[in-house]
Tab-separated table of C-alpha atoms in Angstrom:
chain	number	residue	atom	x	y	z
A	19	MET	CA	109.593	-88.727	66.028
A	20	SER	CA	111.672	-85.545	65.116
A	21	PHE	CA	114.333	-85.875	62.686
A	22	VAL	CA	117.743	-84.185	62.495
A	23	ASN	CA	118.619	-82.096	59.465
A	24	LYS	CA	122.324	-83.565	58.766
A	25	ASP	CA	122.431	-80.139	56.814
A	26	ASP	CA	122.280	-78.291	60.089
A	27	MET	CA	124.836	-80.865	61.910
A	28	PRO	CA	127.912	-79.139	59.968
A	29	LYS	CA	127.039	-76.074	60.930
A	30	ARG	CA	126.765	-76.951	64.435
A	31	ASP	CA	129.827	-78.390	64.677
A	32	THR	CA	131.575	-75.024	63.516
A	33	ALA	CA	129.932	-72.812	65.574
A	34	GLN	CA	130.649	-75.186	68.588
A	35	ARG	CA	134.585	-75.122	67.314
A	36	ARG	CA	134.913	-71.643	66.936
A	37	HIS	CA	133.394	-70.915	70.775
A	38	ALA	CA	135.851	-73.176	72.089
A	39	MET	CA	138.635	-71.599	69.936
A	40	LEU	CA	137.524	-68.168	71.177
A	41	ALA	CA	137.782	-69.410	74.749
A	42	TYR	CA	140.917	-71.496	74.265
A	43	VAL	CA	142.636	-67.922	72.945
A	44	ASN	CA	140.904	-65.850	75.793
A	45	GLU	CA	142.544	-68.326	78.336
A	46	HIS	CA	146.115	-68.544	77.369
A	47	GLY	CA	146.473	-65.459	75.395
A	48	GLU	CA	148.732	-65.334	72.114
A	49	THR	CA	148.278	-69.285	70.631
A	50	SER	CA	149.614	-70.057	67.525
A	51	VAL	CA	147.506	-71.278	64.551
A	52	ASP	CA	149.413	-75.259	64.431
A	53	THR	CA	148.729	-75.070	68.732
A	54	LEU	CA	144.751	-74.577	67.699
A	55	ALA	CA	144.592	-77.050	64.780
A	56	ARG	CA	146.524	-79.708	67.297
A	57	HIS	CA	144.191	-79.038	70.026
A	58	PHE	CA	140.981	-79.441	67.766
A	59	ALA	CA	142.302	-82.087	65.726
A	60	THR	CA	141.451	-79.959	62.240
A	61	SER	CA	143.637	-78.431	59.717
A	62	GLU	CA	145.454	-75.433	59.843
A	63	VAL	CA	142.690	-73.835	56.959
A	64	THR	CA	140.077	-74.461	58.898
A	65	VAL	CA	141.765	-72.846	61.606
A	66	ARG	CA	142.501	-69.580	59.805
A	67	LYS	CA	138.970	-69.613	58.187
A	68	ASP	CA	137.398	-69.813	62.005
A	69	LEU	CA	139.634	-66.971	63.344
A	70	ALA	CA	138.833	-64.682	60.705
A	71	THR	CA	135.248	-65.332	61.729
A	72	LEU	CA	136.100	-64.540	65.226
A	73	GLU	CA	137.845	-61.484	64.018
A	74	LYS	CA	135.218	-60.109	61.847
A	75	SER	CA	132.886	-60.304	64.847
A	76	GLY	CA	135.102	-58.289	66.675
A	77	LEU	CA	135.885	-61.308	69.397
A	78	LEU	CA	139.600	-61.752	68.920
A	79	LEU	CA	142.725	-59.820	66.935
A	80	ARG	CA	144.620	-62.330	64.593
A	81	ARG	CA	148.427	-61.821	64.484
A	82	PHE	CA	151.062	-63.460	61.952
A	83	GLY	CA	150.753	-66.917	62.783
A	84	GLY	CA	148.339	-66.843	65.083
A	85	ALA	CA	145.754	-65.020	67.350
A	86	VAL	CA	145.590	-62.618	70.565
A	87	PRO	CA	142.260	-61.997	72.683
A	88	LEU	CA	141.248	-58.553	72.814
A	89	PRO	CA	143.111	-56.161	74.724
A	90	SER	CA	141.197	-54.802	77.749
A	91	GLU	CA	141.326	-51.031	75.926
A	92	ILE	CA	138.717	-52.593	73.662
A	93	LEU	CA	136.540	-54.433	75.856
A	94	THR	CA	135.971	-51.393	77.799
A	95	ASP	CA	132.211	-50.406	78.144
A	96	ALA	CA	131.396	-46.997	76.076
A	97	ASN	CA	129.394	-46.752	79.060
A	98	THR	CA	132.279	-47.095	81.951
A	99	PRO	CA	132.941	-43.265	83.370
A	100	LEU	CA	136.045	-41.614	82.310
A	101	SER	CA	138.646	-42.291	84.663
A	102	PRO	CA	140.026	-38.747	86.288
A	103	ARG	CA	143.702	-39.132	84.247
A	104	LYS	CA	141.631	-39.070	80.676
A	105	ILE	CA	139.755	-36.090	82.047
A	106	ALA	CA	142.850	-34.187	82.966
A	107	ILE	CA	144.649	-35.062	79.511
A	108	ALA	CA	141.337	-34.384	77.561
A	109	ARG	CA	141.222	-30.891	79.016
A	110	ALA	CA	144.924	-30.469	78.800
A	111	ALA	CA	144.886	-31.129	75.347
A	112	SER	CA	141.218	-29.008	74.296
A	113	ALA	CA	143.411	-25.960	75.821
A	114	ARG	CA	145.866	-26.082	73.083
A	115	ILE	CA	143.118	-25.693	70.741
A	116	ARG	CA	142.365	-21.707	69.431
A	117	ALA	CA	139.477	-20.400	67.410
A	118	HIS	CA	139.501	-21.439	63.534
A	119	ASN	CA	141.693	-24.450	64.182
A	120	ARG	CA	141.356	-27.078	61.601
A	121	ILE	CA	141.921	-30.292	64.063
A	122	ILE	CA	141.669	-34.185	63.330
A	123	ILE	CA	140.460	-36.011	66.279
A	124	ASP	CA	140.692	-39.873	66.211
A	125	SER	CA	138.797	-42.313	67.413
A	126	GLY	CA	139.351	-43.517	70.840
A	127	THR	CA	138.160	-43.130	74.644
A	128	THR	CA	140.814	-40.644	75.501
A	129	THR	CA	140.573	-38.128	72.498
A	130	SER	CA	136.959	-38.672	72.464
A	131	ALA	CA	136.653	-37.057	75.934
A	132	MET	CA	138.267	-33.609	74.308
A	133	ILE	CA	134.439	-33.108	72.869
A	134	PRO	CA	133.285	-31.531	75.799
A	135	GLU	CA	135.749	-28.878	76.258
A	136	LEU	CA	135.445	-27.425	72.958
A	137	GLY	CA	133.062	-25.179	73.674
A	138	GLY	CA	133.009	-21.448	73.005
A	139	ARG	CA	135.607	-21.803	69.862
A	140	GLU	CA	134.316	-20.066	66.990
A	141	GLY	CA	135.013	-21.545	63.711
A	142	LEU	CA	136.707	-24.534	64.459
A	143	VAL	CA	136.934	-27.329	61.482
A	144	VAL	CA	136.871	-31.295	62.919
A	145	MET	CA	137.818	-34.001	60.617
A	146	THR	CA	137.711	-37.382	62.166
A	147	ASN	CA	137.075	-41.099	61.677
A	148	ALA	CA	135.092	-41.953	64.008
A	149	LEU	CA	130.729	-41.779	64.155
A	150	SER	CA	130.971	-41.783	67.608
A	151	VAL	CA	133.095	-38.421	67.535
A	152	ALA	CA	131.183	-36.574	64.619
A	153	ASN	CA	127.973	-37.341	66.795
A	154	ALA	CA	129.296	-35.725	70.419
A	155	LEU	CA	130.458	-32.761	68.218
A	156	ARG	CA	126.678	-31.842	67.246
A	157	ASP	CA	126.515	-30.978	71.053
A	158	VAL	CA	129.347	-28.491	70.936
A	159	GLU	CA	128.428	-24.696	71.275
A	160	PRO	CA	128.908	-23.123	68.747
A	161	GLU	CA	129.115	-26.635	66.576
A	162	PRO	CA	132.095	-26.997	64.641
A	163	ALA	CA	132.286	-27.672	61.011
A	164	ILE	CA	132.002	-31.189	60.886
A	165	LEU	CA	134.349	-33.424	58.236
A	166	MET	CA	133.759	-36.953	58.138
A	167	THR	CA	136.826	-39.070	56.862
A	168	GLY	CA	134.643	-42.307	54.925
A	169	GLY	CA	136.257	-45.664	54.282
A	170	THR	CA	136.045	-49.089	55.369
A	171	TRP	CA	134.471	-49.636	58.878
A	172	ASP	CA	137.210	-51.738	61.289
A	173	PRO	CA	134.898	-52.957	64.055
A	174	HIS	CA	137.979	-53.140	66.467
A	175	SER	CA	138.502	-49.392	66.320
A	176	GLU	CA	135.136	-48.710	66.079
A	177	SER	CA	136.278	-46.120	63.099
A	178	PHE	CA	137.101	-45.913	59.299
A	179	GLN	CA	139.954	-47.125	57.908
A	180	GLY	CA	141.756	-47.723	54.332
A	181	GLN	CA	142.805	-46.281	51.339
A	182	VAL	CA	139.405	-44.158	50.527
A	183	ALA	CA	139.777	-42.425	54.236
A	184	GLU	CA	143.269	-42.085	53.351
A	185	GLN	CA	142.588	-40.416	50.008
A	186	VAL	CA	140.071	-37.986	51.672
A	187	LEU	CA	142.485	-36.571	54.321
A	188	ARG	CA	144.913	-35.881	51.439
A	189	PHE	CA	142.803	-33.149	50.133
A	190	TYR	CA	142.913	-30.964	53.286
A	191	ASP	CA	145.616	-29.734	55.499
A	192	PHE	CA	145.320	-29.237	59.378
A	193	ASP	CA	146.583	-27.358	62.218
A	194	GLN	CA	147.085	-29.914	64.857
A	195	LEU	CA	146.147	-34.006	65.126
A	196	PHE	CA	144.695	-35.349	68.188
A	197	ILE	CA	145.164	-39.344	68.318
A	198	GLY	CA	145.936	-41.647	71.347
A	199	ALA	CA	148.109	-44.892	71.741
A	200	ASP	CA	147.575	-48.185	73.519
A	201	GLY	CA	151.456	-47.902	74.396
A	202	ILE	CA	154.423	-45.966	74.118
A	203	ASP	CA	157.430	-46.967	73.713
A	204	LEU	CA	159.968	-44.999	74.495
A	205	ALA	CA	162.572	-46.028	71.793
A	206	ARG	CA	160.403	-46.157	69.030
A	207	GLY	CA	157.143	-44.281	69.334
A	208	THR	CA	153.387	-44.762	69.633
A	209	THR	CA	152.192	-48.360	69.194
A	210	THR	CA	148.851	-50.126	68.702
A	211	TYR	CA	146.651	-53.339	68.928
A	212	ASN	CA	145.028	-52.198	65.753
A	213	GLU	CA	146.896	-53.465	62.778
A	214	LEU	CA	145.427	-50.699	60.297
A	215	LEU	CA	148.086	-47.995	60.522
A	216	GLY	CA	148.076	-46.284	57.349
A	217	LEU	CA	145.152	-43.886	58.579
A	218	SER	CA	147.239	-42.749	61.347
A	219	ARG	CA	150.061	-41.632	59.379
A	220	VAL	CA	148.180	-40.290	57.037
A	221	MET	CA	146.843	-37.815	59.591
A	222	ALA	CA	150.101	-37.406	60.662
A	223	GLU	CA	151.171	-35.861	57.353
A	224	VAL	CA	148.509	-33.686	57.077
A	225	ALA	CA	148.872	-31.793	60.605
A	226	ARG	CA	151.241	-29.069	61.609
A	227	GLU	CA	151.071	-30.354	64.899
A	228	VAL	CA	150.968	-33.970	66.310
A	229	VAL	CA	149.712	-33.731	69.432
A	230	VAL	CA	149.562	-37.596	71.345
A	231	LEU	CA	147.069	-38.541	74.370
A	232	ALA	CA	148.141	-41.351	76.862
A	233	GLU	CA	147.766	-41.999	80.595
A	234	SER	CA	151.046	-43.038	82.232
A	235	ASP	CA	150.504	-46.266	83.010
A	236	LYS	CA	150.765	-46.549	78.843
A	237	ILE	CA	154.312	-45.536	78.924
A	238	GLY	CA	156.691	-48.117	78.363
A	239	ARG	CA	154.058	-50.152	77.113
A	240	ARG	CA	155.479	-52.978	73.998
A	241	ILE	CA	153.615	-53.813	71.765
A	242	PRO	CA	155.065	-54.666	68.272
A	243	ASN	CA	152.658	-52.448	65.832
A	244	LEU	CA	154.442	-49.434	65.400
A	245	GLU	CA	151.829	-46.610	64.518
A	246	LEU	CA	154.240	-43.169	64.926
A	247	PRO	CA	157.673	-42.964	64.991
A	248	TRP	CA	158.883	-40.235	67.244
A	249	GLU	CA	160.017	-38.348	64.282
A	250	ARG	CA	156.183	-37.490	63.354
A	251	VAL	CA	155.130	-36.153	67.384
A	252	HIS	CA	155.301	-33.190	68.306
A	253	THR	CA	153.754	-33.411	71.910
A	254	LEU	CA	152.882	-35.728	74.731
A	255	ILE	CA	150.174	-35.169	76.969
A	256	THR	CA	150.018	-37.539	80.033
A	257	ASP	CA	149.419	-37.505	84.082
A	258	GLU	CA	151.403	-36.910	86.753
A	259	GLY	CA	152.591	-40.860	86.859
A	260	LEU	CA	155.010	-39.989	84.409
A	261	ASP	CA	158.171	-41.263	86.015
A	262	VAL	CA	161.267	-38.738	85.636
A	263	ASP	CA	163.390	-41.256	83.598
A	264	ALA	CA	160.969	-41.294	81.199
A	265	HIS	CA	160.273	-37.780	81.218
A	266	ARG	CA	164.113	-37.210	80.068
A	267	ARG	CA	163.788	-40.054	77.736
A	268	LEU	CA	160.898	-38.333	75.589
A	269	GLU	CA	162.370	-35.042	75.838
A	270	THR	CA	165.425	-36.103	74.313
A	271	GLN	CA	163.544	-37.447	71.522
A	272	GLY	CA	162.420	-34.212	70.809
A	273	ILE	CA	159.057	-34.398	72.527
A	274	ALA	CA	157.240	-31.564	74.131
A	275	VAL	CA	155.954	-33.455	76.941
A	276	ILE	CA	153.182	-32.186	79.117
A	277	ARG	CA	152.013	-33.768	82.754
A	278	ALA	CA	148.022	-32.811	83.390
A	279	ALA	CA	147.202	-32.343	86.788
A	280	VAL	CA	144.603	-34.549	87.858
A	281	ASN	CA	141.755	-33.387	90.087
A	282	GLU	CA	140.473	-36.786	92.170
Protein backbone atom coordinates (compact mmCIF):
# COMPACT_ATOMS: atom_id res chain seq x y z
CA MET A 1 0.00 0.00 0.00
CA SER A 2 1.28 3.47 -0.87
CA PHE A 3 0.62 6.54 1.20
CA VAL A 4 0.27 10.16 0.07
CA ASN A 5 2.18 12.68 2.11
CA LYS A 6 -0.52 15.19 3.11
CA ASP A 7 2.13 17.91 3.38
CA ASP A 8 2.73 17.60 -0.38
CA MET A 9 -0.93 18.05 -1.32
CA PRO A 10 -1.18 21.82 -0.71
CA LYS A 11 2.06 22.35 -2.67
CA ARG A 12 0.70 20.32 -5.57
CA ASP A 13 -2.63 22.19 -5.48
CA THR A 14 -0.81 25.53 -5.43
CA ALA A 15 1.37 24.59 -8.39
CA GLN A 16 -1.65 23.39 -10.36
CA ARG A 17 -3.61 26.56 -9.56
CA ARG A 18 -0.70 28.78 -10.64
CA HIS A 19 -0.30 26.81 -13.86
CA ALA A 20 -4.02 27.19 -14.58
CA MET A 21 -3.91 30.88 -13.63
CA LEU A 22 -1.05 31.49 -16.08
CA ALA A 23 -2.99 29.69 -18.82
CA TYR A 24 -6.08 31.81 -18.05
CA VAL A 25 -4.17 35.10 -18.30
CA ASN A 26 -2.42 34.00 -21.51
CA GLU A 27 -5.80 33.13 -23.04
CA HIS A 28 -7.81 36.15 -21.88
CA GLY A 29 -5.16 38.88 -21.82
CA GLU A 30 -5.20 41.51 -19.08
CA THR A 31 -7.13 40.05 -16.16
CA SER A 32 -8.06 41.57 -12.79
CA VAL A 33 -7.26 40.05 -9.41
CA ASP A 34 -11.00 40.01 -8.65
CA THR A 35 -11.74 37.98 -11.80
CA LEU A 36 -9.02 35.46 -10.98
CA ALA A 37 -10.19 35.15 -7.37
CA ARG A 38 -13.76 34.38 -8.51
CA HIS A 39 -12.66 32.03 -11.27
CA PHE A 40 -10.36 29.99 -9.02
CA ALA A 41 -12.55 30.27 -5.92
CA THR A 42 -9.78 31.66 -3.78
CA SER A 43 -8.96 34.91 -1.98
CA GLU A 44 -7.51 38.01 -3.60
CA VAL A 45 -4.55 37.75 -1.21
CA THR A 46 -3.78 34.29 -2.57
CA VAL A 47 -4.14 35.49 -6.16
CA ARG A 48 -1.69 38.33 -5.55
CA LYS A 49 0.83 35.89 -4.07
CA ASP A 50 0.40 33.59 -7.05
CA LEU A 51 0.86 36.47 -9.51
CA ALA A 52 3.96 37.66 -7.66
CA THR A 53 5.47 34.18 -7.90
CA LEU A 54 4.61 33.85 -11.61
CA GLU A 55 6.11 37.26 -12.34
CA LYS A 56 9.29 36.43 -10.39
CA SER A 57 9.58 33.29 -12.53
CA GLY A 58 9.35 35.45 -15.66
CA LEU A 59 6.02 33.96 -16.80
CA LEU A 60 3.75 37.03 -16.80
CA LEU A 61 3.71 40.71 -15.85
CA ARG A 62 1.71 42.17 -12.99
CA ARG A 63 -0.29 45.34 -13.50
CA PHE A 64 -2.19 47.46 -11.00
CA GLY A 65 -5.11 45.30 -9.94
CA GLY A 66 -4.21 42.32 -12.11
CA ALA A 67 -1.81 40.79 -14.63
CA VAL A 68 -1.07 40.64 -18.37
CA PRO A 69 0.67 38.00 -20.52
CA LEU A 70 4.30 38.51 -21.45
CA PRO A 71 4.47 40.58 -24.65
CA SER A 72 5.75 38.90 -27.79
CA GLU A 73 8.88 41.08 -27.68
CA ILE A 74 9.93 39.45 -24.41
CA LEU A 75 9.03 35.96 -25.60
CA THR A 76 11.13 36.19 -28.76
CA ASP A 77 13.75 33.44 -28.85
CA ALA A 78 17.24 34.84 -28.44
CA ASN A 79 18.36 32.62 -31.34
CA THR A 80 15.77 34.06 -33.73
CA PRO A 81 17.57 35.81 -36.63
CA LEU A 82 17.37 39.59 -36.51
CA SER A 83 14.99 41.17 -38.98
CA PRO A 84 16.44 43.26 -41.83
CA ARG A 85 14.79 46.31 -40.26
CA LYS A 86 16.58 45.82 -36.94
CA ILE A 87 19.90 45.37 -38.72
CA ALA A 88 19.37 48.52 -40.81
CA ILE A 89 18.45 50.56 -37.73
CA ALA A 90 21.45 49.22 -35.80
CA ARG A 91 23.81 50.12 -38.64
CA ALA A 92 22.41 53.63 -38.88
CA ALA A 93 22.85 54.02 -35.13
CA SER A 94 26.42 52.74 -35.06
CA ALA A 95 27.35 55.10 -37.92
CA ARG A 96 26.80 57.98 -35.46
CA ILE A 97 29.54 56.74 -33.13
CA ARG A 98 33.07 58.12 -33.43
CA ALA A 99 36.37 56.89 -32.05
CA HIS A 100 36.85 57.70 -28.35
CA ASN A 101 33.13 58.24 -27.79
CA ARG A 102 31.71 57.35 -24.39
CA ILE A 103 28.39 55.62 -24.97
CA ILE A 104 25.64 53.70 -23.16
CA ILE A 105 24.00 50.71 -24.84
CA ASP A 106 20.78 49.69 -23.10
CA SER A 107 19.48 46.13 -23.10
CA GLY A 108 17.36 45.02 -26.07
CA THR A 109 17.56 43.15 -29.35
CA THR A 110 17.86 46.22 -31.60
CA THR A 111 20.51 47.91 -29.45
CA SER A 112 22.42 44.62 -29.22
CA ALA A 113 22.44 44.45 -33.03
CA MET A 114 24.72 47.50 -33.01
CA ILE A 115 27.62 45.60 -31.47
CA PRO A 116 28.94 43.81 -34.59
CA GLU A 117 29.04 47.24 -36.28
CA LEU A 118 31.34 48.85 -33.69
CA GLY A 119 34.66 47.50 -34.93
CA GLY A 120 37.47 49.78 -36.05
CA ARG A 121 36.83 52.55 -33.54
CA GLU A 122 39.70 53.27 -31.18
CA GLY A 123 39.16 54.25 -27.58
CA LEU A 124 35.46 53.49 -27.23
CA VAL A 125 34.05 53.39 -23.70
CA VAL A 126 30.77 51.47 -23.44
CA MET A 127 28.52 51.31 -20.39
CA THR A 128 25.72 48.74 -20.33
CA ASN A 129 23.26 47.18 -17.92
CA ALA A 130 23.02 43.93 -19.91
CA LEU A 131 25.34 40.95 -19.50
CA SER A 132 24.60 39.88 -23.08
CA VAL A 133 25.82 43.23 -24.39
CA ALA A 134 28.95 43.15 -22.23
CA ASN A 135 29.81 39.63 -23.41
CA ALA A 136 29.28 40.51 -27.07
CA LEU A 137 31.48 43.60 -26.76
CA ARG A 138 34.44 41.36 -25.97
CA ASP A 139 34.45 40.25 -29.63
CA VAL A 140 34.73 43.79 -30.97
CA GLU A 141 38.14 44.77 -32.41
CA PRO A 142 39.65 46.85 -30.97
CA GLU A 143 37.90 45.87 -27.75
CA PRO A 144 36.28 48.88 -26.05
CA ALA A 145 36.55 49.67 -22.37
CA ILE A 146 33.48 47.99 -20.89
CA LEU A 147 31.63 49.33 -17.85
CA MET A 148 28.74 47.57 -16.09
CA THR A 149 26.10 49.28 -14.02
CA GLY A 150 25.60 46.46 -11.55
CA GLY A 151 22.38 46.59 -9.56
CA THR A 152 19.40 44.27 -9.19
CA TRP A 153 18.81 41.67 -11.90
CA ASP A 154 15.45 42.03 -13.67
CA PRO A 155 14.48 38.78 -15.46
CA HIS A 156 11.94 40.48 -17.75
CA SER A 157 14.37 42.90 -19.38
CA GLU A 158 17.35 40.58 -18.72
CA SER A 159 19.28 43.54 -17.37
CA PHE A 160 20.37 45.20 -14.16
CA GLN A 161 18.07 47.85 -12.70
CA GLY A 162 17.53 49.70 -9.43
CA GLN A 163 19.13 52.34 -7.26
CA VAL A 164 22.64 50.86 -7.27
CA ALA A 165 22.73 50.95 -11.08
CA GLU A 166 21.39 54.51 -11.07
CA GLN A 167 24.04 55.66 -8.58
CA VAL A 168 26.84 54.12 -10.65
CA LEU A 169 25.66 55.93 -13.79
CA ARG A 170 25.64 59.30 -12.06
CA PHE A 171 29.42 59.08 -11.57
CA TYR A 172 29.94 59.35 -15.33
CA ASP A 173 28.98 61.45 -18.32
CA PHE A 174 28.47 60.09 -21.83
CA ASP A 175 28.31 61.32 -25.39
CA GLN A 176 25.38 59.12 -26.43
CA LEU A 177 22.73 56.79 -25.10
CA PHE A 178 21.32 54.13 -27.45
CA ILE A 179 18.03 52.79 -26.15
CA GLY A 180 15.10 50.84 -27.59
CA ALA A 181 11.38 51.13 -26.94
CA ASP A 182 8.40 48.78 -26.79
CA GLY A 183 6.21 51.52 -28.23
CA ILE A 184 6.33 55.08 -29.52
CA ASP A 185 3.54 57.38 -28.36
CA LEU A 186 3.57 60.28 -30.82
CA ALA A 187 2.19 62.67 -28.22
CA ARG A 188 4.12 61.61 -25.12
CA GLY A 189 7.38 59.81 -25.90
CA THR A 190 8.79 56.29 -25.68
CA THR A 191 6.80 53.66 -23.81
CA THR A 192 7.61 50.28 -22.31
CA TYR A 193 6.07 47.19 -20.77
CA ASN A 194 8.69 47.30 -18.03
CA GLU A 195 7.60 49.18 -14.90
CA LEU A 196 11.23 49.75 -13.85
CA LEU A 197 11.75 53.15 -15.44
CA GLY A 198 14.30 54.83 -13.18
CA LEU A 199 17.47 53.57 -14.84
CA SER A 200 16.39 54.55 -18.36
CA ARG A 201 15.70 58.08 -17.16
CA VAL A 202 19.07 58.35 -15.41
CA MET A 203 20.76 57.06 -18.58
CA ALA A 204 19.11 59.91 -20.47
CA GLU A 205 20.19 62.42 -17.83
CA VAL A 206 23.89 61.55 -18.11
CA ALA A 207 24.07 61.44 -21.94
CA ARG A 208 24.43 64.48 -24.20
CA GLU A 209 22.52 62.78 -27.02
CA VAL A 210 19.68 60.28 -26.53
CA VAL A 211 19.15 58.04 -29.55
CA VAL A 212 16.03 55.84 -29.64
CA LEU A 213 16.03 52.78 -31.89
CA ALA A 214 12.57 51.50 -32.85
CA GLU A 215 11.05 49.70 -35.81
CA SER A 216 8.27 51.59 -37.57
CA ASP A 217 5.56 49.14 -36.47
CA LYS A 218 6.13 50.30 -32.88
CA ILE A 219 5.29 53.90 -33.76
CA GLY A 220 1.80 54.78 -32.59
CA ARG A 221 1.72 51.77 -30.26
CA ARG A 222 0.32 52.95 -26.91
CA ILE A 223 1.64 51.29 -23.78
CA PRO A 224 0.79 52.76 -20.35
CA ASN A 225 4.34 53.14 -19.01
CA LEU A 226 5.98 56.34 -20.29
CA GLU A 227 9.74 55.75 -20.33
CA LEU A 228 11.28 58.88 -21.87
CA PRO A 229 9.23 62.02 -22.65
CA TRP A 230 10.10 63.69 -25.93
CA GLU A 231 11.97 66.53 -24.24
CA ARG A 232 14.59 63.95 -23.18
CA VAL A 233 15.04 62.45 -26.68
CA HIS A 234 17.18 63.94 -29.45
CA THR A 235 17.12 61.37 -32.26
CA LEU A 236 14.84 58.54 -33.39
CA ILE A 237 16.20 55.94 -35.79
CA THR A 238 13.54 53.83 -37.46
CA ASP A 239 12.98 52.21 -40.88
CA GLU A 240 11.36 53.23 -44.16
CA GLY A 241 7.96 52.01 -42.98
CA LEU A 242 7.45 55.25 -41.05
CA ASP A 243 4.51 57.10 -42.58
CA VAL A 244 4.61 60.76 -43.54
CA ASP A 245 2.17 61.98 -40.88
CA ALA A 246 4.01 60.23 -38.05
CA HIS A 247 7.31 61.60 -39.37
CA ARG A 248 5.91 65.13 -39.34
CA ARG A 249 4.47 64.78 -35.83
CA LEU A 250 7.79 63.52 -34.49
CA GLU A 251 9.66 66.44 -36.02
CA THR A 252 7.21 68.89 -34.42
CA GLN A 253 8.33 67.39 -31.10
CA GLY A 254 11.87 68.52 -31.92
CA ILE A 255 13.09 65.00 -32.75
CA ALA A 256 15.65 64.36 -35.50
CA VAL A 257 14.20 61.40 -37.43
CA ILE A 258 16.39 59.00 -39.40
CA ARG A 259 14.75 56.42 -41.67
CA ALA A 260 17.23 53.59 -42.25
CA ALA A 261 17.16 51.96 -45.67
CA VAL A 262 16.42 48.24 -45.42
CA ASN A 263 18.32 45.80 -47.62
CA GLU A 264 16.17 42.67 -47.84
